[in-house]
């Protein structure tokens, strides 16, 4: 059962199954304050009387239990005889269980019940304000509200373990696991082997592995629980970092890159004659970072983060010009055909009459045209190839590919990235661009193998987008605002959510919305685009909007990535409550690309969950993608963060939490870096324990390497 449901096979697996929270058994509720919504309650009092109710199947035993503030019913459907024999009236008991409402009365069925040790509790019974939980989340190490009894020999914290429905049916609930766990620890005669080297234990004043594991299950005291948590979180993050850094180090030693010593003529020509504006400081810094990388002789793997509109494309182009100046070809991969086409247009416009040839290769480039491009590519006549996944097909052969730019990283899988490596004898340099800003702590863990550059500065002269929250019911004022913008000659997006499971309803929403909008704006031309349309149709309709032939574009999230229509000044997001923060921010980035004041209008229903309210407020308050990503991480936890799903590894964390344990992560990163820097050859006996343990983890956990 443990194996099937929880993957627990060995004693090691078992003791590695940490509680997800602790129940403080020294705290009690007053019966008068109990309601049916509480997950669990603990009360102290006496049984006033027993009562047998009903006959046959529905028969049950009820104990009327009171603490002086009220009476609650304890109910048993089985084992009635045992109960009446074991428990008596006028004795103090501690009762623990889940309250529920039955026919208007609150009862607790099959509670845990044990005799109260009044002598130890004395006058010290701590009643809990009913709004407070009696649980201590593992995440929140702050459990300083301990009672006097909690500091006695045995702590009052009991572990709570996650179990599945199937397990519960067989009686394998949290308590049963706790008992098993207790037995496992009793069976172990020797202390558990240490997994961290002495210098780390000393530096951070950590308790031993053995102590930590025992205390994470059965805390001796709140203090010890805190120490156990700190040590185990550190350890977990430390070994994740060891893996990443070891890999990075080995790669940087092994993978020889293409040397590009020159800045080159094309770059200079562009910089002095064609560059239409001054680069921002951030753009210059990133170009310098790339330049340092590619002249060094080590293969570059760099992640370029920059908010929507921060000018990544230009940076990419200038890096490509350096590669071209060193007589190499370059390519840029975009996630969609539309984006690839836009890149082509943008890049050709930037290049003007320069002697640099950029071509497009997507799935829809066919026949003779395709053949010409493929031929010219292999003959080295094309300097920049722009395309979609099509460019990594085997048939696409370069003469000398030196630099690959990947736009919107999260839509390219690891496997596709790997395929690029095969295009050359020497792996090309890789620059990955993403507009989904990833908080630094996360980037460190996720992309440990990539160096990270950040454009944290917007080109001058942009007016910040104004974000407004409107309820559905205020559609009239929404339409007025939209009409006003259209009268000024601007264009408007209306975006509807499209989430796979409810695709049909969503499409219906979109169609209805479209009809309403057509009615509300009878003088406007309205485009409609959604994922169910054929790519060619979709493209044609988008182009119509981009050319200004239609004033309103009603769509699902297909426009999310990168489309550039500077004349569009309003982004209306319908059912905004259904979008995640990063997605909202991405969508908002579609406007504010011209010089005009732009607006993002978030339309939601009236009743919103608290978390949703927070999300919407963050959007209204902030235009900063990094801040939003940081908040997103806090609200949702890293597992849900867009673009991180494919990593498949960093988020199997058992105890550490990337959103909350940033400091511990930094400590772990630093310690791991020291070891990797000083002892990559695994010679130093002080570090032996680390290398050995790392190997053991690698063996037992699949997919560590997938992060690359
Ligand atoms: P991103 O790809 O990062 O979202 P883009 O590269 O599309 O952003 O740039 C957004 C717009 O800003 C483009 O129209 C681009 O030409 C312009 N731009 C880029 N860099 C600068 C700059 N330094 N000064 C002014 N405008 C710039
Ligand atoms: Mg872009």
XYZ file of C-alpha atoms in Angstrom, residues 234-704:
471
model
C 19.536 23.629 3.405
C 20.555 20.104 2.626
C 17.899 19.699 -0.031
C 18.780 22.937 -1.795
C 22.475 22.332 -1.370
C 22.395 19.060 -3.270
C 20.240 20.523 -6.025
C 22.848 23.242 -6.389
C 25.698 20.751 -6.274
C 24.167 18.947 -9.194
C 23.699 22.030 -11.273
C 27.068 23.549 -10.499
C 28.955 20.337 -10.994
C 27.320 19.945 -14.356
C 28.035 23.540 -15.313
C 31.652 23.258 -14.304
C 32.166 20.080 -16.247
C 30.454 21.512 -19.256
C 32.487 24.694 -19.215
C 35.640 22.643 -19.022
C 34.637 20.276 -21.759
C 32.576 22.114 -24.307
C 34.779 24.012 -26.544
C 33.029 26.952 -28.144
C 33.555 28.837 -31.338
C 36.002 31.666 -30.860
C 34.768 34.991 -32.153
C 37.578 37.437 -31.496
C 36.329 40.335 -33.614
C 33.617 42.885 -33.118
C 33.591 43.031 -36.862
C 32.553 45.318 -39.650
C 28.786 44.614 -39.760
C 28.400 45.465 -36.098
C 30.308 48.725 -36.437
C 28.510 49.707 -39.590
C 25.195 49.088 -37.898
C 26.160 50.797 -34.695
C 27.446 53.967 -36.324
C 25.206 54.249 -39.349
C 21.942 52.405 -38.820
C 21.073 52.308 -35.162
C 17.964 54.488 -35.005
C 18.266 55.366 -31.316
C 20.598 55.278 -28.381
C 20.897 51.903 -26.712
C 19.798 51.778 -23.121
C 22.526 51.100 -20.586
C 21.036 47.699 -19.937
C 21.135 46.816 -23.617
C 24.767 47.839 -23.829
C 25.654 45.831 -20.771
C 24.067 42.710 -22.195
C 25.806 43.087 -25.546
C 29.089 43.424 -23.677
C 28.349 40.277 -21.664
C 27.643 38.324 -24.807
C 30.727 39.670 -26.492
C 32.895 38.556 -23.548
C 31.369 35.097 -23.730
C 31.785 34.453 -27.405
C 35.326 35.632 -27.677
C 36.415 33.411 -24.813
C 36.482 30.104 -26.608
C 33.934 28.530 -24.289
C 30.493 27.838 -25.624
C 27.974 30.439 -24.526
C 24.678 29.448 -22.946
C 23.033 32.630 -21.876
C 19.537 33.462 -20.766
C 18.439 36.980 -21.579
C 15.576 38.174 -19.446
C 13.833 41.376 -20.215
C 10.339 42.638 -19.760
C 8.039 42.904 -22.722
C 9.147 45.861 -24.821
C 12.564 46.214 -23.241
C 14.302 45.822 -26.580
C 15.567 42.272 -26.634
C 15.232 41.857 -30.390
C 17.675 44.647 -31.067
C 20.172 43.164 -28.638
C 19.846 39.812 -30.353
C 20.393 41.393 -33.739
C 23.532 43.179 -32.622
C 24.936 39.982 -31.149
C 24.215 38.242 -34.424
C 26.067 40.966 -36.270
C 29.166 40.211 -34.196
C 28.915 36.557 -35.146
C 28.443 37.504 -38.783
C 31.494 39.755 -38.571
C 33.425 36.685 -37.489
C 32.189 34.918 -40.630
C 29.568 32.790 -38.982
C 25.899 32.298 -39.745
C 23.193 32.902 -37.195
C 19.636 31.868 -36.685
C 16.743 33.019 -34.601
C 13.917 30.742 -33.573
C 10.501 32.022 -32.650
C 7.623 30.028 -31.195
C 5.070 30.923 -33.890
C 5.039 31.761 -37.583
C 3.575 35.175 -36.945
C 6.395 36.023 -34.614
C 9.009 34.706 -36.999
C 7.574 36.919 -39.721
C 7.579 39.911 -37.435
C 11.187 39.289 -36.553
C 12.036 39.162 -40.220
C 10.316 42.462 -40.877
C 11.860 44.126 -37.842
C 15.326 42.869 -38.630
C 15.190 43.770 -42.304
C 14.016 47.239 -41.381
C 16.852 47.659 -38.908
C 19.411 46.406 -41.420
C 18.238 48.709 -44.182
C 20.703 48.549 -47.076
C 23.419 46.705 -45.198
C 24.985 43.770 -46.924
C 23.525 41.261 -44.500
C 20.957 38.798 -45.733
C 18.103 37.639 -43.543
C 15.632 34.979 -44.701
C 12.545 33.322 -43.305
C 12.034 29.602 -42.993
C 8.765 28.376 -41.560
C 6.457 25.506 -42.298
C 4.615 27.561 -44.863
C 7.692 28.409 -46.908
C 7.412 25.734 -49.568
C 8.480 24.582 -53.002
C 11.058 26.474 -54.974
C 11.422 29.202 -52.431
C 12.237 26.691 -49.751
C 14.776 24.977 -51.946
C 16.531 28.243 -52.711
C 16.753 29.078 -49.052
C 18.101 25.667 -48.134
C 20.693 25.877 -50.917
C 21.801 29.364 -50.030
C 22.034 28.381 -46.425
C 24.395 25.533 -47.086
C 26.433 27.753 -49.402
C 26.788 30.336 -46.691
C 24.901 33.020 -48.596
C 22.367 33.602 -45.829
C 23.602 35.373 -42.719
C 20.501 35.287 -40.577
C 17.902 32.565 -40.764
C 14.664 33.332 -39.020
C 12.154 30.639 -38.383
C 10.088 28.400 -36.201
C 10.826 24.820 -35.206
C 11.356 24.281 -38.912
C 14.933 25.471 -38.610
C 15.973 22.541 -36.473
C 14.771 19.932 -38.927
C 17.512 17.663 -40.153
C 17.198 18.930 -43.705
C 18.190 22.405 -42.675
C 21.947 22.496 -42.996
C 24.124 25.508 -42.350
C 27.548 26.165 -43.724
C 28.883 27.639 -40.473
C 26.342 28.166 -37.739
C 27.852 30.253 -34.953
C 25.036 31.700 -32.894
C 21.489 30.631 -32.206
C 18.958 32.951 -30.655
C 15.871 31.372 -29.136
C 12.987 33.717 -28.531
C 10.456 32.964 -25.802
C 12.334 30.149 -24.258
C 9.568 28.339 -22.442
C 7.947 27.121 -25.580
C 11.031 25.268 -26.651
C 11.644 21.991 -24.938
C 14.960 20.803 -23.707
C 15.066 18.207 -26.453
C 14.747 20.844 -29.121
C 17.528 22.821 -27.607
C 19.669 19.740 -27.632
C 19.001 19.186 -31.314
C 20.754 22.417 -32.153
C 23.952 20.980 -30.814
C 23.963 18.478 -33.634
C 24.005 21.065 -36.367
C 27.733 21.673 -36.092
C 30.917 19.943 -35.092
C 31.346 22.635 -32.525
C 28.261 23.609 -30.622
C 27.040 27.086 -31.559
C 26.639 29.783 -28.968
C 23.125 30.012 -27.636
C 21.239 33.070 -26.484
C 17.842 32.332 -25.001
C 15.476 35.269 -24.685
C 12.478 35.321 -22.436
C 9.949 37.945 -21.510
C 8.563 35.825 -18.719
C 10.729 37.228 -16.033
C 11.858 34.625 -13.617
C 12.704 35.710 -10.107
C 16.366 35.466 -9.390
C 16.108 32.740 -6.791
C 14.207 30.616 -9.224
C 16.446 31.353 -12.183
C 19.364 30.280 -10.082
C 17.833 26.924 -9.430
C 16.166 26.387 -12.741
C 18.741 27.607 -15.160
C 21.826 26.935 -13.151
C 23.476 25.858 -16.366
C 22.708 29.129 -18.090
C 24.340 32.432 -17.378
C 21.735 35.075 -16.884
C 21.629 38.573 -18.351
C 18.922 41.015 -17.497
C 17.574 44.049 -19.315
C 16.088 45.932 -16.421
C 15.501 49.224 -18.104
C 12.902 50.346 -20.622
C 13.727 52.468 -23.660
C 13.026 56.101 -22.826
C 9.806 57.867 -23.680
C 7.373 55.103 -22.941
C 4.257 56.069 -21.084
C 3.458 53.495 -18.431
C 0.324 51.551 -19.264
C -2.620 52.419 -17.043
C -4.334 49.367 -15.673
C -7.946 49.514 -14.612
C -10.150 46.935 -12.960
C -13.814 46.892 -13.983
C -16.640 44.599 -13.014
C -18.669 42.879 -15.672
C -21.642 44.970 -14.724
C -19.876 48.152 -15.784
C -19.664 47.165 -19.396
C -21.223 50.423 -20.524
C -18.389 52.529 -19.201
C -15.941 50.054 -20.686
C -17.485 50.418 -24.131
C -17.472 54.206 -23.832
C -13.785 54.208 -23.094
C -13.100 51.875 -25.990
C -15.175 54.000 -28.343
C -13.219 57.065 -27.253
C -9.923 55.433 -28.180
C -11.270 54.230 -31.496
C -12.436 57.765 -32.254
C -8.832 58.853 -31.705
C -7.810 56.385 -34.401
C -6.479 53.705 -32.064
C -7.070 49.972 -32.077
C -8.313 47.668 -29.354
C -7.823 44.074 -28.242
C -10.475 42.018 -26.487
C -9.013 38.833 -25.059
C -10.923 35.845 -23.746
C -9.458 32.986 -21.760
C -9.173 29.637 -23.375
C -8.363 26.852 -21.066
C -8.308 23.389 -22.475
C -10.783 21.644 -20.205
C -13.562 24.070 -20.812
C -12.721 24.768 -24.402
C -16.289 24.559 -25.644
C -17.695 26.997 -23.129
C -14.784 29.301 -23.697
C -15.315 29.338 -27.420
C -18.961 30.086 -26.812
C -17.910 32.977 -24.582
C -15.707 34.265 -27.333
C -18.447 33.996 -29.963
C -20.957 35.728 -27.710
C -18.454 38.398 -26.847
C -17.760 38.894 -30.521
C -21.467 39.300 -31.315
C -21.916 41.785 -28.486
C -18.908 43.787 -29.534
C -20.082 43.919 -33.156
C -23.421 45.222 -31.900
C -21.869 47.728 -29.522
C -19.529 49.118 -32.178
C -21.604 49.020 -35.352
C -19.278 51.350 -37.227
C -16.139 49.337 -36.540
C -14.596 46.417 -38.328
C -13.936 43.577 -35.943
C -11.470 40.710 -36.371
C -11.829 37.391 -34.617
C -8.996 34.971 -33.955
C -8.890 31.763 -31.945
C -6.899 28.596 -31.668
C -9.387 26.436 -33.547
C -8.846 28.369 -36.767
C -6.456 27.179 -39.455
C -3.050 28.830 -39.077
C -3.342 30.541 -42.457
C -6.759 31.993 -41.621
C -5.516 33.086 -38.246
C -2.487 34.769 -39.747
C -4.537 36.549 -42.381
C -6.890 37.936 -39.769
C -4.023 39.054 -37.526
C -2.379 40.748 -40.470
C -5.586 42.608 -41.233
C -5.572 43.961 -37.708
C -1.853 44.716 -37.845
C -2.373 46.707 -41.031
C -5.125 48.699 -39.371
C -7.908 47.381 -41.596
C -9.882 46.318 -38.558
C -10.149 48.353 -35.395
C -10.950 45.663 -32.892
C -9.404 42.236 -32.467
C -11.407 39.733 -30.475
C -9.297 36.730 -29.644
C -8.290 34.040 -27.264
C -4.806 34.059 -25.845
C -3.235 33.239 -29.217
C -1.976 36.796 -29.312
C -0.160 36.359 -26.078
C 3.301 36.190 -27.453
C 5.108 39.022 -29.115
C 2.686 40.463 -31.668
C 3.542 44.068 -32.315
C 0.820 46.536 -33.287
C 2.009 49.925 -32.032
C -1.292 51.601 -32.870
C -3.216 49.394 -30.463
C -3.754 51.286 -27.231
C -6.321 49.307 -25.295
C -6.145 45.749 -24.051
C -9.387 44.481 -22.593
C -9.015 41.177 -20.776
C -12.319 39.440 -20.194
C -12.691 37.034 -17.278
C -9.390 38.338 -16.041
C -9.884 36.335 -12.866
C -9.073 33.210 -14.837
C -5.605 34.286 -15.880
C -2.390 33.935 -13.962
C -0.320 36.980 -13.171
C 2.457 36.340 -15.645
C -0.045 35.768 -18.377
C -1.876 38.981 -17.588
C 1.391 40.831 -17.682
C 2.319 39.303 -21.012
C -1.024 40.248 -22.484
C -0.762 43.764 -21.172
C 2.583 44.074 -22.918
C 0.771 43.960 -26.272
C -0.204 47.600 -25.805
C 1.919 50.579 -24.843
C 4.212 50.017 -27.797
C 3.580 53.382 -29.394
C 3.892 56.859 -27.999
C 0.242 57.113 -26.923
C -1.125 56.559 -23.467
C -2.317 52.975 -23.366
C -4.751 51.150 -21.145
C -5.219 47.649 -19.904
C -8.695 46.925 -18.636
C -9.233 43.862 -16.509
C -12.852 42.783 -16.529
C -13.974 40.380 -13.827
C -17.124 39.155 -12.213
C -18.138 40.798 -8.971
C -17.529 37.947 -6.548
C -13.831 37.244 -6.360
C -11.764 34.962 -4.192
C -9.279 36.757 -1.977
C -6.304 35.516 -3.883
C -7.813 36.696 -7.145
C -8.434 40.122 -5.684
C -4.783 40.272 -4.721
C -3.720 39.257 -8.205
C -5.818 41.925 -9.860
C -4.576 44.537 -7.419
C -0.961 43.671 -8.129
C -1.633 44.210 -11.818
C -3.296 47.552 -11.176
C -0.425 48.654 -8.952
C 2.609 47.451 -10.844
C 4.021 47.545 -14.349
C 7.210 45.796 -13.385
C 7.433 42.270 -14.723
C 9.987 41.181 -12.168
C 7.970 42.408 -9.263
C 4.914 40.683 -10.680
C 6.774 37.439 -11.149
C 8.039 37.662 -7.606
C 4.501 38.167 -6.317
C 3.235 35.391 -8.522
C 5.753 33.054 -7.028
C 4.621 34.007 -3.558
C 0.942 33.542 -4.354
C 1.102 30.359 -6.314
C 4.299 28.629 -5.421
C 6.927 27.800 -8.005
C 5.354 24.623 -9.337
C 2.702 26.601 -11.131
C 4.888 29.299 -12.492
C 4.635 29.540 -16.218
C 7.496 28.077 -18.109
C 8.797 26.011 -15.277
C 6.808 22.851 -15.802
C 9.216 21.412 -18.299
C 12.114 21.568 -15.939
C 10.764 18.491 -14.249
C 13.110 18.579 -11.354
C 13.678 21.556 -9.166
C 10.162 21.435 -7.906
C 10.141 18.033 -6.438
C 11.427 19.698 -3.361
C 10.234 17.930 -0.253
C 10.733 20.541 2.362
C 12.330 23.657 0.966
C 10.168 26.261 -0.687
C 11.760 28.436 -3.324
C 9.329 31.235 -2.702
C 10.092 31.435 0.967
C 13.538 30.064 1.484
C 15.505 32.477 -0.645
C 18.127 33.082 2.025
C 18.734 29.416 2.661
C 18.981 28.913 -1.080
C 21.679 31.541 -1.305
C 23.613 29.936 1.530
C 23.324 26.562 -0.128
C 24.348 27.952 -3.476
C 27.405 29.582 -1.987
C 28.536 26.478 -0.155
C 28.041 24.343 -3.242
C 29.955 26.832 -5.352
C 32.902 26.684 -2.963
C 33.101 22.946 -3.189
C 32.737 22.825 -6.945
C 35.319 25.574 -7.402
C 37.857 23.985 -5.091
C 37.373 20.310 -5.590
C 35.776 19.429 -8.901
C 38.261 16.533 -9.129
C 36.918 15.115 -5.893
C 40.268 14.830 -4.150
C 39.738 16.731 -0.923
C 38.793 14.343 1.913
C 36.864 17.128 3.642
C 34.357 17.101 0.830
C 34.272 13.344 0.255
C 30.991 12.995 2.075
C 29.366 15.437 -0.358
C 30.505 13.694 -3.521
C 29.530 10.333 -2.147
C 26.078 11.486 -1.153
C 25.587 13.264 -4.457
C 26.239 10.026 -6.258
C 23.742 8.183 -4.093
C 21.066 10.785 -4.743
C 21.697 10.691 -8.456
C 21.218 6.986 -8.444
C 17.953 7.099 -6.582
C 16.474 10.059 -8.369
C 15.885 10.087 -12.036
C 16.124 13.072 -14.236
C 18.584 15.245 -12.398
